């Protein structure tokens, strides 16, 4: 079953496996398999039901032949096969029902061809030659293979500043507007909202990876990730809150490696505590989006996080986003004073827009999708476009001239630059 995420990754698979319902079909297949250079012992009895059972625990082959003769509902059964069949596999089916509508429905569901039994050698030969042609054809993903993988981490200076909302929107924009296959990796194991924001069930993929890092490979990624669309998939969890995360971080690093091979973009919703405990997660991240609010506490933590990146990940380009900024309301810290304290400009401001946020939550859509016609939300698309441009170019020309060296000084000295106005004294 061909899929958009990782087409053509076939090196670890058997070249051919068949599941048939009767010996006559097996006898017809074996000599044709030998002609193609395939092992005739890979023709098994059991039909589609056995195929689903076997492929649920093992990698699917490059070419898969399934016999639908014993299937009461071929279309539904083929869909069940698709759930366990690895992307890139070319499926040829056979059956006894001579129905044009069934043939069209099966082809639409993802199989390459449907052959009518009893099988003729020339029909089988033609079907397998066509399958080989498809496998050897240039893959769409190869056209952009020179373009580097885009890896972006989204980090909040404080809890509740909207980092998860922005990470989900960026993932959606990269997939929908940028046209890139994108993985959203939500590393808040207990309280992540990545799947929830897309109206999806998170599944057990992330918790299974943490508990069994040795299982993490390309096949695990393809089965564990929950698809939001043809180009967007999510890996998240809702682990029980009485189950602490017991890991040395190897699972997270392995996940990033495998996702990098299967997707063009990775958006990591990275809680700041994960940054402290597993700093290696930033090793291959080109851009970090720091989401903040304009408050004293957020200024303090923005200073600390920016300083950490300067010391530990100087290769990562920082993009600072002030989120939920009141329009015309009283700010705890002005933008100018906040920028003075962190010694750099805020790159983007997103307005506080509860109406759009509520609509997004009710519709189960990312904020960027629900607010695509809202003027203030245009900054989300600008952030996405800039991140893609940065990773494609490998640098940020607009920031290179503006970057300043850290002149040192204590945290207190930076915070005292903030001019928080005190209420005026009443006149006597």
Coordinates of C-alpha atoms in Angstrom, one line a residue:
X1 CA 0.0 0.0 0.0
X2 CA 1.7 3.2 -1.1
X3 CA 1.7 6.0 1.5
X4 CA 3.0 9.6 1.4
X5 CA 5.3 9.5 4.4
X6 CA 8.1 7.1 3.3
X7 CA 7.7 5.8 -0.2
X8 CA 10.2 3.3 -1.6
X9 CA 12.1 2.5 1.6
X10 CA 12.3 -1.2 0.7
X11 CA 15.8 -2.4 1.4
X12 CA 15.0 -4.4 4.6
X13 CA 12.0 -6.3 3.1
X14 CA 11.4 -9.6 1.3
X15 CA 11.1 -9.0 -2.4
X16 CA 7.9 -11.1 -2.7
X17 CA 5.4 -12.9 -0.5
X18 CA 2.1 -14.4 -1.4
X19 CA -0.9 -15.7 0.6
X20 CA -3.2 -18.0 -1.3
X21 CA -6.4 -19.9 -0.5
X22 CA -5.8 -23.1 -2.5
X23 CA -3.0 -25.3 -3.9
X24 CA -4.0 -24.5 -7.6
X25 CA -3.2 -20.8 -7.1
X26 CA 0.0 -21.7 -5.3
X27 CA 1.1 -23.9 -8.2
X28 CA 0.3 -21.2 -10.7
X29 CA 2.4 -18.6 -8.7
X30 CA 5.6 -20.6 -7.9
X31 CA 7.0 -20.9 -11.5
X32 CA 6.3 -17.2 -12.2
X33 CA 8.0 -16.3 -8.9
X34 CA 11.1 -18.3 -9.9
X35 CA 11.1 -16.4 -13.3
X36 CA 11.2 -13.1 -11.4
X37 CA 14.1 -14.4 -9.2
X38 CA 11.9 -14.7 -6.1
X39 CA 11.8 -17.5 -3.5
X40 CA 8.9 -19.9 -4.3
X41 CA 8.8 -20.9 -0.6
X42 CA 7.3 -17.4 0.1
X43 CA 4.0 -18.6 -1.3
X44 CA 1.9 -19.4 1.8
X45 CA -1.5 -20.8 2.4
X46 CA -4.1 -18.8 4.3
X47 CA -5.3 -16.0 2.1
X48 CA -6.0 -12.5 3.2
X49 CA -6.7 -13.4 6.9
X50 CA -3.3 -15.0 7.3
X51 CA -1.7 -12.0 5.5
X52 CA -3.1 -9.6 8.0
X53 CA -1.9 -11.7 10.9
X54 CA 1.6 -12.2 9.6
X55 CA 2.2 -8.6 8.5
X56 CA 1.0 -7.2 11.9
X57 CA 4.2 -8.6 13.4
X58 CA 6.7 -8.5 10.5
X59 CA 7.7 -6.2 7.7
X60 CA 5.7 -6.3 4.5
X61 CA 7.4 -7.3 1.3
X62 CA 8.1 -5.2 -1.8
X63 CA 5.5 -7.1 -3.8
X64 CA 2.5 -8.7 -1.9
X65 CA 0.1 -11.1 -3.5
X66 CA -3.2 -11.8 -1.6
X67 CA -6.0 -14.2 -2.5
X68 CA -9.5 -12.8 -1.7
X69 CA -11.4 -15.9 -2.6
X70 CA -12.4 -16.6 1.0
X71 CA -13.2 -13.0 1.9
X72 CA -16.9 -12.1 2.5
X73 CA -16.2 -8.4 2.2
X74 CA -13.1 -7.9 0.1
X75 CA -13.1 -4.1 0.2
X76 CA -13.2 -3.9 4.0
X77 CA -10.7 -6.7 4.3
X78 CA -8.3 -4.9 2.0
X79 CA -8.6 -1.8 4.2
X80 CA -7.7 -4.0 7.2
X81 CA -4.6 -5.1 5.3
X82 CA -3.7 -1.5 4.7
X83 CA -3.6 -0.9 8.4
X84 CA -0.7 -3.4 8.8
X85 CA 0.9 -3.1 5.4
X86 CA 4.1 -1.0 5.3
X87 CA 4.2 2.0 2.9
X88 CA 5.9 1.3 -0.4
X89 CA 4.5 -2.2 -0.8
X90 CA 2.9 -3.0 -4.2
X91 CA -0.2 -5.2 -3.7
X92 CA -1.6 -7.5 -6.3
X93 CA -4.9 -9.2 -5.4
X94 CA -6.8 -12.1 -6.9
X95 CA -10.4 -13.4 -6.5
X96 CA -13.4 -15.1 -8.1
X97 CA -15.8 -12.2 -8.2
X98 CA -16.0 -10.7 -11.7
X99 CA -17.3 -7.2 -10.9
X100 CA -16.1 -4.0 -12.5
X101 CA -17.2 -1.9 -9.5
X102 CA -15.3 -4.1 -7.1
X103 CA -12.2 -3.8 -9.3
X104 CA -12.4 0.0 -9.3
X105 CA -13.0 0.1 -5.5
X106 CA -10.1 -2.2 -4.8
X107 CA -7.8 -0.1 -7.0
X108 CA -9.0 3.1 -5.4
X109 CA -8.2 1.6 -2.0
X110 CA -4.5 1.2 -2.9
X111 CA -3.9 -2.2 -4.6
X112 CA -2.1 -2.2 -7.9
X113 CA -4.2 -4.8 -9.7
X114 CA -7.0 -7.3 -9.2
X115 CA -6.8 -10.6 -11.1
X116 CA -9.6 -13.0 -11.8
X117 CA -9.2 -16.7 -10.9
X118 CA -8.3 -19.2 -12.3
X119 CA -4.9 -17.4 -12.9
X120 CA -3.2 -17.6 -16.2
X121 CA 0.7 -17.5 -16.4
X122 CA 0.8 -14.5 -18.8
X123 CA -1.6 -12.5 -16.6
X124 CA 0.5 -13.1 -13.5
X125 CA 3.7 -12.3 -15.4
X126 CA 2.3 -9.0 -16.7
X127 CA 1.1 -8.0 -13.2
X128 CA 4.4 -8.7 -11.5
X129 CA 6.4 -7.0 -14.3
X130 CA 4.2 -3.9 -13.7
X131 CA 4.8 -4.2 -10.0
X132 CA 8.6 -4.3 -10.5
X133 CA 8.3 -1.2 -12.8
X134 CA 6.5 0.7 -10.1
X135 CA 9.1 -0.3 -7.5
X136 CA 12.0 0.8 -9.7
X137 CA 10.4 4.1 -10.8
X138 CA 11.9 7.3 -9.4
X139 CA 10.2 8.3 -6.2
X140 CA 8.7 11.8 -5.7
X141 CA 10.6 12.2 -2.5
X142 CA 13.9 11.8 -4.4
X143 CA 13.3 15.0 -6.4
X144 CA 13.8 17.1 -3.3
X145 CA 16.4 14.9 -1.7
X146 CA 19.1 17.6 -1.8
X147 CA 16.9 19.8 0.4
X148 CA 17.9 19.4 4.1
X149 CA 15.5 18.1 6.6
X150 CA 13.7 20.8 8.5
X151 CA 13.8 20.4 12.3
X152 CA 12.2 23.0 14.5
X153 CA 11.7 22.9 18.3
X154 CA 9.0 25.1 19.9
X155 CA 9.6 26.0 23.5
X156 CA 7.6 28.0 26.0
X157 CA 9.3 30.3 28.5
X158 CA 6.4 29.6 30.9
X159 CA 3.6 27.1 31.1
X160 CA 0.5 28.4 29.4
X161 CA 2.1 30.8 27.0
X162 CA 0.7 28.8 24.0
X163 CA 3.8 26.9 22.8
X164 CA 1.8 23.8 22.0
X165 CA -0.8 25.9 20.1
X166 CA 2.0 27.4 17.9
X167 CA 3.8 24.1 17.4
X168 CA 0.5 22.5 16.1
X169 CA -0.1 25.4 13.8
X170 CA 3.5 25.4 12.4
X171 CA 3.2 21.6 11.7
X172 CA -0.1 22.2 9.9
X173 CA 1.2 25.1 7.9
X174 CA 4.4 23.3 6.8
X175 CA 2.3 20.3 5.6
X176 CA -0.6 22.2 4.0
X177 CA 1.0 25.4 2.8
X178 CA 4.6 24.3 2.5
X179 CA 3.7 21.0 0.9
X180 CA 6.2 19.1 3.1
X181 CA 5.5 15.8 4.8
X182 CA 5.6 16.8 8.4
X183 CA 5.8 15.0 11.8
X184 CA 4.6 16.6 15.0
X185 CA 6.5 15.1 17.9
X186 CA 4.8 16.1 21.2
X187 CA 7.2 15.4 24.0
X188 CA 4.9 16.3 26.8
X189 CA 4.3 12.7 27.7
X190 CA 1.7 13.2 30.3
X191 CA -0.2 16.4 29.3
X192 CA 0.5 16.9 25.6
X193 CA -2.2 18.4 23.4
X194 CA -0.8 17.9 19.9
X195 CA -3.2 15.2 19.0
X196 CA -6.1 16.8 20.9
X197 CA -5.7 20.1 18.9
X198 CA -6.0 18.1 15.7
X199 CA -9.1 16.1 17.0
X200 CA -7.2 12.8 17.1
X201 CA -6.6 10.1 19.6
X202 CA -2.9 10.1 20.6
X203 CA -2.4 6.3 20.6
X204 CA 0.4 4.5 22.5
X205 CA 3.2 5.2 20.1
X206 CA 5.3 7.5 22.2
X207 CA 4.9 5.5 25.5
X208 CA 5.7 2.3 23.6
X209 CA 8.9 4.0 22.3
X210 CA 9.9 5.1 25.8
X211 CA 9.3 1.7 27.3
X212 CA 10.9 -0.3 24.4
X213 CA 13.6 1.9 22.6
X214 CA 14.9 -1.2 20.8
X215 CA 11.7 -1.4 18.9
X216 CA 12.1 2.0 17.3
X217 CA 12.7 1.6 13.6
X218 CA 11.1 2.8 10.3
X219 CA 8.3 0.3 10.6
X220 CA 7.5 1.3 14.1
X221 CA 7.3 5.0 13.1
X222 CA 5.0 4.2 10.2
X223 CA 2.6 2.3 12.5
X224 CA 2.9 4.4 15.7
X225 CA 2.2 7.8 14.2
X226 CA -1.4 9.0 13.9
X227 CA -2.2 10.6 10.6
X228 CA -3.9 13.9 10.6
X229 CA -3.7 14.3 6.8
X230 CA -1.8 12.9 3.8
X231 CA 1.2 15.1 4.8
X232 CA 0.9 15.5 8.6
X233 CA 1.2 12.8 11.3
X234 CA 1.5 13.1 15.1
X235 CA 3.4 11.1 17.7
X236 CA 2.2 11.9 21.2
X237 CA 0.9 10.3 24.4
X238 CA -1.4 10.6 27.4
X239 CA 0.6 8.6 29.9
X240 CA -1.0 8.0 33.3
X241 CA 0.1 10.7 35.7
X242 CA 1.1 8.1 38.3
X243 CA 3.7 6.7 35.8
X244 CA 6.8 8.9 35.8
X245 CA 9.0 8.9 32.6
X246 CA 11.9 6.5 33.2
X247 CA 14.3 7.0 30.3
X248 CA 17.8 8.1 29.7
X249 CA 16.6 10.0 26.6
X250 CA 17.9 7.4 24.1
X251 CA 14.3 6.8 22.9
X252 CA 13.7 10.4 22.0
X253 CA 17.0 10.6 20.1
X254 CA 16.2 7.4 18.2
X255 CA 12.7 8.8 17.4
X256 CA 14.2 11.9 15.9
X257 CA 16.6 9.8 13.8
X258 CA 13.8 7.6 12.3
X259 CA 11.4 10.5 11.8
X260 CA 14.2 12.4 9.9
X261 CA 14.4 9.5 7.4
X262 CA 10.6 9.3 6.9
X263 CA 9.5 13.0 6.8
X264 CA 10.7 16.3 5.3
X265 CA 10.0 18.3 8.5
X266 CA 9.9 17.6 12.2
X267 CA 8.2 20.0 14.6
X268 CA 9.0 19.2 18.2
X269 CA 6.7 20.5 21.0
X270 CA 9.5 20.6 23.6
X271 CA 8.7 21.3 27.2
X272 CA 11.4 23.4 28.8
X273 CA 12.0 20.7 31.4
X274 CA 12.9 18.3 28.6
X275 CA 15.5 20.8 27.4
X276 CA 17.1 20.6 30.8
X277 CA 17.0 16.9 31.2
X278 CA 17.7 15.9 27.6
X279 CA 19.8 18.6 25.9
X280 CA 20.9 16.2 23.1
X281 CA 17.4 16.7 21.7
X282 CA 18.6 20.0 20.2
X283 CA 21.6 18.4 18.4
X284 CA 20.0 18.4 14.9
X285 CA 17.5 21.2 15.4
X286 CA 18.2 24.1 13.1
X287 CA 15.6 26.5 14.4
X288 CA 14.1 27.0 17.9
X289 CA 10.9 29.0 18.3
X290 CA 10.8 30.6 21.8
X291 CA 7.2 31.4 22.7
X292 CA 6.8 34.0 25.5
X293 CA 4.4 36.4 27.1
X294 CA 5.3 40.0 28.1
X295 CA 5.7 39.4 31.8
X296 CA 8.5 39.7 34.3
X297 CA 8.7 35.9 34.9
X298 CA 8.7 35.2 31.2
X299 CA 11.5 37.8 30.7
X300 CA 13.6 36.1 33.4
X301 CA 13.2 32.7 31.8
X302 CA 13.6 34.0 28.2
X303 CA 17.0 35.3 29.3
X304 CA 18.0 32.0 30.8
X305 CA 16.8 29.9 27.8
X306 CA 18.5 32.2 25.2
X307 CA 21.7 32.1 27.2
X308 CA 21.5 28.3 27.3
X309 CA 21.2 28.1 23.5
X310 CA 24.0 30.5 23.0
X311 CA 26.3 28.3 25.2
X312 CA 25.0 24.8 24.3
X313 CA 23.5 25.1 20.8
X314 CA 25.1 28.0 18.9
X315 CA 24.2 26.3 15.6
X316 CA 20.4 26.8 16.4
X317 CA 18.7 29.9 15.1
X318 CA 16.4 31.5 17.6
X319 CA 13.0 33.0 16.7
X320 CA 11.3 34.8 19.5
X321 CA 7.5 35.0 19.4
X322 CA 5.4 37.0 21.9
X323 CA 2.0 35.3 22.1
X324 CA -1.4 36.4 23.3
X325 CA -0.5 40.0 23.4
X326 CA -3.5 42.2 24.4
X327 CA -4.5 44.7 21.9
X328 CA -4.8 48.1 23.5
X329 CA -4.7 46.5 27.0
X330 CA -2.3 47.1 29.9
X331 CA 0.9 45.2 29.6
X332 CA 3.0 44.0 32.6
X333 CA 6.1 44.9 30.5
X334 CA 6.2 46.9 27.3
X335 CA 7.7 45.4 24.2
X336 CA 10.6 47.8 24.3
X337 CA 11.5 47.0 27.9
X338 CA 11.1 43.3 27.3
X339 CA 13.5 43.5 24.3
X340 CA 15.9 45.5 26.3
X341 CA 16.0 42.8 29.0
X342 CA 16.6 39.9 26.6
X343 CA 19.0 42.0 24.5
X344 CA 17.4 41.2 21.2
X345 CA 14.2 42.0 19.2
X346 CA 11.0 40.1 19.4
X347 CA 10.5 38.6 15.9
X348 CA 6.8 38.2 15.9
X349 CA 3.7 39.3 17.9
X350 CA 0.5 37.3 18.0
X351 CA -2.6 39.1 19.4
X352 CA -4.8 37.7 22.1
X353 CA -7.8 36.5 20.2
X354 CA -10.1 34.3 22.3
X355 CA -12.8 34.1 19.7
X356 CA -10.5 32.4 17.2
X357 CA -9.0 30.2 19.9
X358 CA -12.4 29.0 21.0
X359 CA -13.4 28.3 17.3
X360 CA -10.2 26.3 16.8
X361 CA -10.9 24.2 19.9
X362 CA -14.5 23.5 19.0
X363 CA -13.6 22.5 15.4
X364 CA -10.6 20.4 16.4
X365 CA -8.4 22.5 14.1
X366 CA -5.1 24.2 14.5
X367 CA -5.2 27.9 15.3
X368 CA -3.6 28.7 11.9
X369 CA -6.4 26.9 10.1
X370 CA -9.3 28.3 12.2
X371 CA -7.8 31.8 11.9
X372 CA -6.6 31.7 8.3
X373 CA -8.8 34.7 7.5
X374 CA -8.0 36.6 10.6
X375 CA -5.5 39.4 10.0
X376 CA -3.7 39.1 13.3
X377 CA -3.0 35.4 12.6
X378 CA -0.9 36.1 9.5
X379 CA 2.2 36.0 11.7
X380 CA 1.8 32.2 12.0
X381 CA 2.2 31.8 8.3
X382 CA 5.2 34.2 8.3
X383 CA 6.9 32.1 11.1
X384 CA 6.3 28.9 9.1
X385 CA 7.7 30.4 5.9
X386 CA 10.7 31.8 7.7
X387 CA 11.5 28.5 9.4
X388 CA 11.4 26.7 6.1
X389 CA 13.6 29.3 4.4
X390 CA 16.1 29.2 7.3
X391 CA 16.4 25.4 7.1
X392 CA 16.6 25.4 3.3
X393 CA 19.3 28.0 3.3
X394 CA 21.1 26.9 6.4
X395 CA 21.4 30.4 7.8
X396 CA 19.4 33.5 8.7
X397 CA 20.9 36.4 6.7
X398 CA 18.5 38.9 8.3
X399 CA 19.6 37.9 11.8
X400 CA 23.3 37.6 11.2
X401 CA 23.8 41.4 11.1
X402 CA 21.6 42.0 14.1
X403 CA 23.1 39.3 16.4
X404 CA 25.0 40.6 19.4
X405 CA 27.6 39.0 21.5
X406 CA 26.6 38.3 25.1
X407 CA 28.4 41.0 27.1
X408 CA 27.9 39.2 30.4
X409 CA 26.3 40.7 33.5
X410 CA 24.0 39.2 36.1
X411 CA 20.4 38.1 35.6
X412 CA 19.4 40.8 38.1
X413 CA 21.1 43.5 36.1
X414 CA 19.2 42.5 33.0
X415 CA 15.9 42.4 34.8
X416 CA 16.4 45.8 36.4
X417 CA 16.4 47.3 32.9
X418 CA 12.6 46.8 32.9
X419 CA 10.7 50.0 33.6
X420 CA 7.6 48.7 35.3
X421 CA 5.6 51.8 36.0
X422 CA 4.3 52.3 39.5
X423 CA 0.9 53.9 40.1
X424 CA 1.1 57.6 40.7
X425 CA 0.6 59.0 44.2
X426 CA -2.6 60.8 44.9
X427 CA -2.2 64.5 45.4
X428 CA -2.8 65.9 48.8

